[in-house]
Short mmCIF file of C-alpha atoms in Angstrom, two decimals:
data_model
loop_
_atom_site.label_atom_id
_atom_site.label_comp_id
_atom_site.label_asym_id
_atom_site.label_seq_id
_atom_site.Cartn_x
_atom_site.Cartn_y
_atom_site.Cartn_z
CA MET A 216 105.98 97.25 108.16
CA SER A 217 105.61 98.83 104.56
CA ILE A 218 107.99 100.95 102.94
CA THR A 219 105.42 103.99 103.48
CA ASP A 220 105.39 103.18 107.35
CA TYR A 221 109.19 103.00 107.06
CA LEU A 222 109.74 106.16 105.35
CA LEU A 223 107.03 108.11 107.57
CA ALA A 224 108.69 106.75 110.75
CA THR A 225 111.99 108.03 109.68
CA PHE A 226 110.38 111.53 109.09
CA VAL A 227 108.66 111.35 112.46
CA ALA A 228 111.91 110.46 114.21
CA TYR A 229 114.16 112.85 112.51
CA GLY A 230 111.95 115.76 111.59
CA LEU A 231 112.64 118.40 109.24
CA PRO A 232 115.99 117.02 107.67
CA ALA A 233 114.11 113.73 106.84
CA LEU A 234 111.20 115.73 105.61
CA PHE A 235 113.47 117.62 103.23
CA VAL A 236 115.12 114.40 101.88
CA LEU A 237 111.78 112.76 101.49
CA ILE A 238 110.08 115.43 99.43
CA LEU A 239 113.30 116.14 97.47
CA VAL A 240 113.60 112.50 96.43
CA SER A 241 109.78 112.20 95.70
CA CYS A 242 109.95 115.36 93.54
CA VAL A 243 112.88 113.67 91.53
CA GLY A 244 110.72 110.96 90.77
CA VAL A 245 110.86 108.21 93.29
CA PRO A 246 107.46 107.26 94.46
CA PHE A 247 107.52 108.35 98.07
CA PRO A 248 104.56 109.32 100.17
CA SER A 249 105.31 113.05 100.07
CA SER A 250 101.65 114.17 100.31
CA LEU A 251 100.96 112.03 103.41
CA ALA A 252 104.30 113.46 104.88
CA LEU A 253 103.32 117.21 104.23
CA VAL A 254 99.96 116.70 105.75
CA ALA A 255 101.47 114.71 108.84
CA SER A 256 103.95 117.56 109.30
CA GLY A 257 101.04 120.18 109.35
CA SER A 258 99.71 117.91 112.21
CA PHE A 259 103.06 117.91 114.06
CA ALA A 260 103.11 121.63 113.74
CA ALA A 261 99.44 121.92 115.19
CA GLN A 262 100.68 119.64 117.97
CA GLY A 263 103.66 121.98 118.57
CA GLN A 264 106.16 119.46 117.73
CA MET A 265 107.45 121.69 114.65
CA ALA A 266 107.20 125.30 113.78
CA LEU A 267 104.49 125.76 110.91
CA TRP A 268 106.86 128.22 109.03
CA GLU A 269 109.86 125.73 109.33
CA VAL A 270 107.84 122.97 107.81
CA ALA A 271 106.38 124.86 104.98
CA LEU A 272 109.85 126.53 104.04
CA VAL A 273 111.77 123.29 104.19
CA ALA A 274 109.08 121.41 102.08
CA PHE A 275 108.93 124.14 99.80
CA LEU A 276 112.65 124.43 99.09
CA ALA A 277 112.96 120.61 98.91
CA ALA A 278 110.22 120.50 96.32
CA VAL A 279 111.75 123.16 94.15
CA ALA A 280 115.23 121.61 94.30
CA GLY A 281 113.71 118.17 93.40
CA ASP A 282 112.11 119.69 90.49
CA GLN A 283 115.01 121.40 89.30
CA ILE A 284 116.97 118.09 89.43
CA GLY A 285 114.61 116.26 87.58
CA TYR A 286 114.36 118.90 84.96
CA LEU A 287 118.12 119.32 84.56
CA ILE A 288 118.86 115.52 84.25
CA ALA A 289 116.18 115.23 81.56
CA ARG A 290 117.69 118.36 79.67
CA ARG A 291 121.23 117.28 79.95
CA ILE A 292 121.22 113.51 79.71
CA GLY A 293 117.73 112.51 78.48
CA ARG A 294 117.58 114.93 75.62
CA ARG A 295 120.44 113.35 73.76
CA LEU A 296 119.05 109.94 74.05
CA ILE A 297 115.30 110.90 73.02
CA VAL A 298 116.91 112.44 70.00
CA LEU A 299 119.14 109.58 69.12
CA VAL A 300 116.04 107.24 69.54
CA CYS A 301 113.76 109.58 67.19
CA ARG A 302 116.41 109.81 64.66
CA LYS A 303 116.93 105.93 64.59
CA TYR A 304 113.32 105.25 63.98
CA GLY A 305 112.33 108.53 61.87
CA PHE A 306 110.09 109.89 64.72
CA GLU A 307 111.97 113.64 64.36
CA MET A 308 108.61 115.07 63.23
CA ARG A 309 106.58 113.80 66.17
CA LEU A 310 109.44 114.81 68.52
CA GLU A 311 109.12 118.63 67.05
CA ASN A 312 105.20 118.41 67.44
CA ALA A 313 105.67 117.18 70.85
CA GLU A 314 108.10 119.98 71.61
CA ALA A 315 105.78 122.61 70.24
CA ALA A 316 103.00 121.45 72.47
CA ILE A 317 105.12 121.55 75.49
CA HIS A 318 106.34 124.96 74.79
CA ARG A 319 102.73 126.13 74.32
CA TRP A 320 101.04 124.27 77.25
CA GLY A 321 104.28 123.68 79.47
CA GLY A 322 103.73 126.52 81.80
CA ALA A 323 100.11 125.59 82.72
CA GLY A 324 101.12 121.78 83.05
CA VAL A 325 104.01 122.73 85.30
CA PHE A 326 101.72 124.96 87.35
CA LEU A 327 98.81 122.57 87.55
CA SER A 328 100.57 119.54 88.20
CA ARG A 329 102.58 120.85 91.24
CA TRP A 330 99.41 121.30 93.39
CA LEU A 331 96.41 119.81 91.61
CA ILE A 332 97.83 116.30 90.64
CA PRO A 333 101.35 116.00 92.38
CA SER A 334 101.86 112.52 91.31
CA LEU A 335 102.24 113.75 87.64
CA SER A 336 105.10 116.31 88.69
CA PRO A 337 108.02 114.16 88.10
CA TRP A 338 106.93 113.33 84.44
CA ILE A 339 106.21 116.89 83.71
CA ASN A 340 109.69 117.82 84.95
CA VAL A 341 111.13 115.15 82.57
CA THR A 342 109.03 116.18 79.52
CA SER A 343 109.84 119.74 80.13
CA GLY A 344 113.59 119.25 80.38
CA LEU A 345 113.58 116.97 77.43
CA ALA A 346 111.65 119.65 75.43
CA HIS A 347 114.02 122.33 76.33
CA PHE A 348 111.03 124.32 77.98
CA PRO A 349 112.74 127.50 78.99
CA TRP A 350 114.21 127.09 82.55
CA PRO A 351 113.19 130.52 83.93
CA ARG A 352 109.67 129.93 82.94
CA PHE A 353 109.92 126.41 84.37
CA VAL A 354 111.24 127.80 87.64
CA LEU A 355 108.42 130.52 87.75
CA TRP A 356 105.57 128.09 87.57
CA ASP A 357 107.42 125.60 89.60
CA VAL A 358 107.66 128.06 92.55
CA ILE A 359 104.24 129.47 92.26
CA GLY A 360 102.77 125.78 92.09
CA ASN A 361 104.76 124.20 94.69
CA ALA A 362 104.07 127.37 97.14
CA ILE A 363 100.48 126.40 96.70
CA TRP A 364 100.95 122.63 97.22
CA VAL A 365 103.08 122.96 100.20
CA VAL A 366 101.06 125.78 102.06
CA GLY A 367 97.68 123.94 100.99
CA TYR A 368 98.65 120.41 102.31
CA VAL A 369 100.43 121.58 105.42
CA LEU A 370 97.58 123.88 106.39
CA LEU A 371 95.10 120.81 105.78
CA GLY A 372 97.17 118.65 108.15
CA TRP A 373 97.22 121.62 110.71
CA ALA A 374 93.33 121.97 110.29
CA PHE A 375 92.67 118.25 110.47
CA SER A 376 95.69 117.35 112.51
CA ASP A 377 93.73 114.18 114.18
CA GLN A 378 93.05 112.52 110.79
CA VAL A 379 95.99 113.04 108.56
CA GLN A 380 95.74 109.63 106.99
CA VAL A 381 92.25 110.07 105.73
CA VAL A 382 92.75 113.62 104.58
CA ALA A 383 96.02 112.54 102.55
CA GLN A 384 93.79 109.71 101.09
CA ILE A 385 91.06 111.94 100.02
CA LEU A 386 93.64 114.22 98.42
CA GLY A 387 95.24 111.62 96.57
CA ASN A 388 91.90 110.14 95.31
CA LEU A 389 90.85 113.45 94.23
CA ALA A 390 93.88 114.02 92.35
CA TRP A 391 93.46 110.75 90.17
CA THR A 392 89.84 111.74 89.87
CA ILE A 393 90.68 115.10 88.18
CA LEU A 394 93.35 113.56 86.12
CA GLY A 395 90.72 110.83 85.10
CA LEU A 396 88.40 113.59 84.07
CA LEU A 397 90.80 115.33 82.18
CA VAL A 398 91.85 112.23 80.15
CA ALA A 399 88.54 111.11 79.67
CA GLY A 400 87.63 114.74 78.29
CA LEU A 401 90.61 114.64 75.85
CA LEU A 402 89.76 110.96 74.64
CA GLY A 403 86.21 111.90 74.45
CA TRP A 404 87.03 114.99 72.35
CA GLN A 405 89.30 112.80 70.06
CA LEU A 406 86.43 110.33 69.67
CA VAL A 407 84.09 113.19 68.59
CA ALA A 408 86.79 114.16 66.08
CA HIS A 409 87.08 110.65 64.80
CA HIS A 410 83.42 110.32 64.32
CA ARG A 411 82.98 113.41 62.40
CA ALA A 412 86.05 112.65 60.24
CA ALA A 413 84.30 109.28 59.44
CA ALA A 414 80.95 110.76 58.75
CA ALA A 415 82.03 113.68 56.68
CA PRO A 416 82.61 111.82 53.08
CA ALA A 417 79.17 110.01 53.53
CA GLY A 418 77.76 113.52 54.02
CA ALA A 419 79.61 115.12 51.11
CA LEU A 420 78.33 111.98 48.99
CA ALA A 421 74.77 112.64 49.90
CA ALA A 422 74.97 116.54 49.01
CA MET B 160 80.23 106.65 56.31
CA LYS B 161 83.59 104.90 56.62
CA PRO B 162 83.82 101.83 58.73
CA MET B 163 85.30 102.03 62.22
CA GLY B 164 89.03 101.02 62.11
CA TRP B 165 90.86 99.47 65.02
CA ARG B 166 92.23 102.77 65.89
CA HIS B 167 88.74 103.94 66.71
CA TRP B 168 87.86 101.02 68.84
CA LEU B 169 90.95 101.16 70.73
CA LEU B 170 90.03 104.92 71.37
CA VAL B 171 86.44 103.66 72.71
CA LEU B 172 88.10 100.98 74.83
CA ALA B 173 90.66 103.47 76.10
CA PHE B 174 87.86 106.02 76.95
CA LEU B 175 85.69 103.47 78.77
CA ALA B 176 88.49 102.38 80.75
CA VAL B 177 89.35 105.72 81.90
CA VAL B 178 85.83 106.47 82.63
CA GLY B 179 85.49 103.24 84.51
CA PHE B 180 88.77 104.30 86.54
CA THR B 181 87.63 107.83 87.18
CA GLY B 182 84.23 106.57 88.44
CA SER B 183 85.75 104.24 90.92
CA GLN B 184 88.08 106.93 92.07
CA ALA B 185 85.27 109.36 92.52
CA MET B 186 83.34 106.66 94.66
CA ARG B 187 86.19 105.97 96.67
CA THR B 188 86.68 109.77 97.34
CA ALA B 189 83.00 110.10 98.18
CA GLU B 190 83.27 107.06 100.84
CA LEU B 191 86.40 108.73 102.39
CA VAL B 192 84.49 111.91 102.62
CA ALA B 193 81.55 110.34 104.28
CA TYR B 194 84.02 108.39 106.69
CA TRP B 195 85.81 111.69 107.38
CA ARG B 196 82.45 113.40 108.21
CA GLN B 197 81.71 110.61 110.80
CA HIS B 198 85.12 111.43 112.31
CA ARG B 199 85.93 107.88 112.82
CA ASP B 200 89.45 107.11 114.15
CA ASP B 201 92.51 106.99 111.84
CA PRO B 202 94.01 103.36 112.10
CA ILE B 203 97.22 103.29 114.28
CA ARG B 204 100.19 102.72 112.06
CA PRO B 205 103.81 101.94 113.00
CA TRP B 206 105.07 105.35 111.64
CA MET B 207 102.97 107.08 114.12
CA SER B 208 104.40 108.88 117.37
CA LEU B 209 102.70 108.09 120.76
CA GLY B 210 101.84 111.86 120.71
CA TYR B 211 100.35 111.74 117.51
CA VAL B 212 98.18 108.57 118.42
CA ALA B 213 97.11 110.40 121.60
CA HIS B 214 96.16 113.49 119.77
CA SER B 215 94.44 111.53 117.05
CA TYR B 216 92.32 109.63 119.69
CA HIS B 217 91.88 112.43 122.10
CA VAL B 218 93.20 110.57 125.09
CA PRO B 219 95.96 111.94 127.46
CA PRO B 220 99.51 110.97 126.16
CA HIS B 221 100.57 109.49 129.65
CA VAL B 222 97.94 106.84 129.27
CA LEU B 223 99.86 105.57 126.13
CA TYR B 224 103.33 105.61 127.92
CA GLU B 225 101.95 104.07 130.90
CA ALA B 226 100.42 101.11 128.77
CA LEU B 227 103.75 100.29 127.30
CA GLY B 228 105.60 100.99 130.59
CA LEU B 229 107.51 104.01 129.59
CA PRO B 230 108.01 107.30 131.34
CA PHE B 231 106.10 110.08 129.63
CA GLU B 232 108.05 112.52 127.80
CA PRO B 233 106.23 115.27 125.95
CA ARG B 234 108.95 115.94 123.33
CA ASP B 235 109.35 112.17 122.58
CA ARG B 236 109.06 111.68 118.80
CA ARG B 237 109.96 107.94 118.46
CA PRO B 238 107.58 106.09 115.98
CA ILE B 239 105.88 103.05 117.27
CA ALA B 240 108.13 101.00 114.96
CA ARG B 241 111.01 101.93 116.82
CA LEU B 242 109.46 101.58 120.21
CA ALA B 243 108.64 98.14 119.28
CA LYS B 244 112.09 97.47 118.32
CA GLU B 245 113.41 98.74 121.65
CA GLN B 246 110.75 96.62 123.36
CA ARG B 247 111.44 93.64 121.18
CA ARG B 248 107.93 93.27 120.40
CA ALA B 249 105.99 92.97 117.07
CA ASP B 250 104.55 96.37 115.79
CA LYS B 251 101.07 94.62 115.67
CA ASP B 252 101.54 93.51 119.37
CA LEU B 253 102.38 97.15 120.50
CA ILE B 254 99.27 98.53 118.42
CA ALA B 255 97.07 96.22 120.06
CA THR B 256 98.24 97.29 123.65
CA LEU B 257 97.79 100.78 122.73
CA GLU B 258 94.27 100.01 121.36
CA THR B 259 93.19 98.41 124.60
CA ALA B 260 94.66 101.52 126.56
CA ILE B 261 92.69 103.86 124.36
CA ALA B 262 89.53 101.88 124.92
CA HIS B 263 90.03 101.97 128.81
CA ALA B 264 90.80 105.61 128.73
CA ARG B 265 87.84 106.83 126.68
CA PRO B 266 84.31 107.37 127.83
CA PRO B 267 82.51 105.83 129.48
CA ASN B 268 85.66 104.86 131.21
CA PRO B 269 87.38 107.83 132.87
CA ALA B 270 91.00 108.69 132.04
CA PRO B 271 93.62 107.84 134.64
CA ALA B 272 95.08 110.75 136.47
CA PRO B 273 98.59 111.60 135.33
CA PRO B 274 101.52 110.14 137.23
CA VAL B 275 102.52 112.20 140.27
CA ALA B 276 105.88 113.92 139.96
CA PRO B 277 108.22 112.42 142.73
CA ARG B 278 108.84 114.76 145.55
CA PRO B 279 112.40 115.58 146.67
CA ASN B 280 112.40 113.48 149.65
CA ASP B 281 110.63 110.35 148.26
CA GLY B 282 112.42 107.05 148.75
CA ARG B 283 114.42 108.37 151.66
CA VAL B 284 114.45 107.64 155.29
CA PRO B 285 113.68 110.74 157.23
#
């Protein structure tokens, strides 16, 4: 039996308390099958084994709590480590640039990663904590994003309650496809910028 | 025009790798959606309860309980892995038994009738 089967079997047997622990730990960063658990819990609600609102509330609270733990650990402990490393290797300027970017785009990153690319969430929590992204803003975007993630996935499980595995697989693949498109767009943009920078002196000489 | 440095080629390689990965994920997603539209059966996994398997395969749950020699309990949430442990059988063995029971309970085979509840005087000498 795989670790995924074992974790989901624990959830099936123990219900909401197990769902809380599974979602919380996965949001802290341990790679647990949280999306499949959410879709499956929606299916169990459709079968009358759990109440839909209880499932959604428990999963939402667990997700928000897990994200706060990841953020606070990075902010309290990780920050000191990264500053030490950057000072040692002379990366202070790069750290400042990264922090500026996170302060500018962090809200969108937190919000979109919660429901569009959930596998990225723990990393965004850590980078937000490391960069001292303001906690009230982090909580605001985290709460809104997690509400969409939890309600969306649970309702999908409720609506397609007899095929939770394939629905969860589609959602997982879709998230990686979206992430791939974003990264490809970013790299493509960098390539175009590189090409223009390389072509510019030749153009200037010709002129 | 300046010659392309190693950073440029690294960027090109990274771009191609990401495009390849994204393409394969998109194709896999399309395949899954096609599979989903045909509404094929979700493979039975050890984490599933008998209630979920019955729901997913559209068979009466008592059929699966009977196949495993268990009394039907509507609120039972024990996963297949635990049932296999309790019966000292391998997960695969239990899943094979369930698949056979499902095949026999689906059209063209009629689903067996649910077990009759015992009457108060059953088993007693009048």
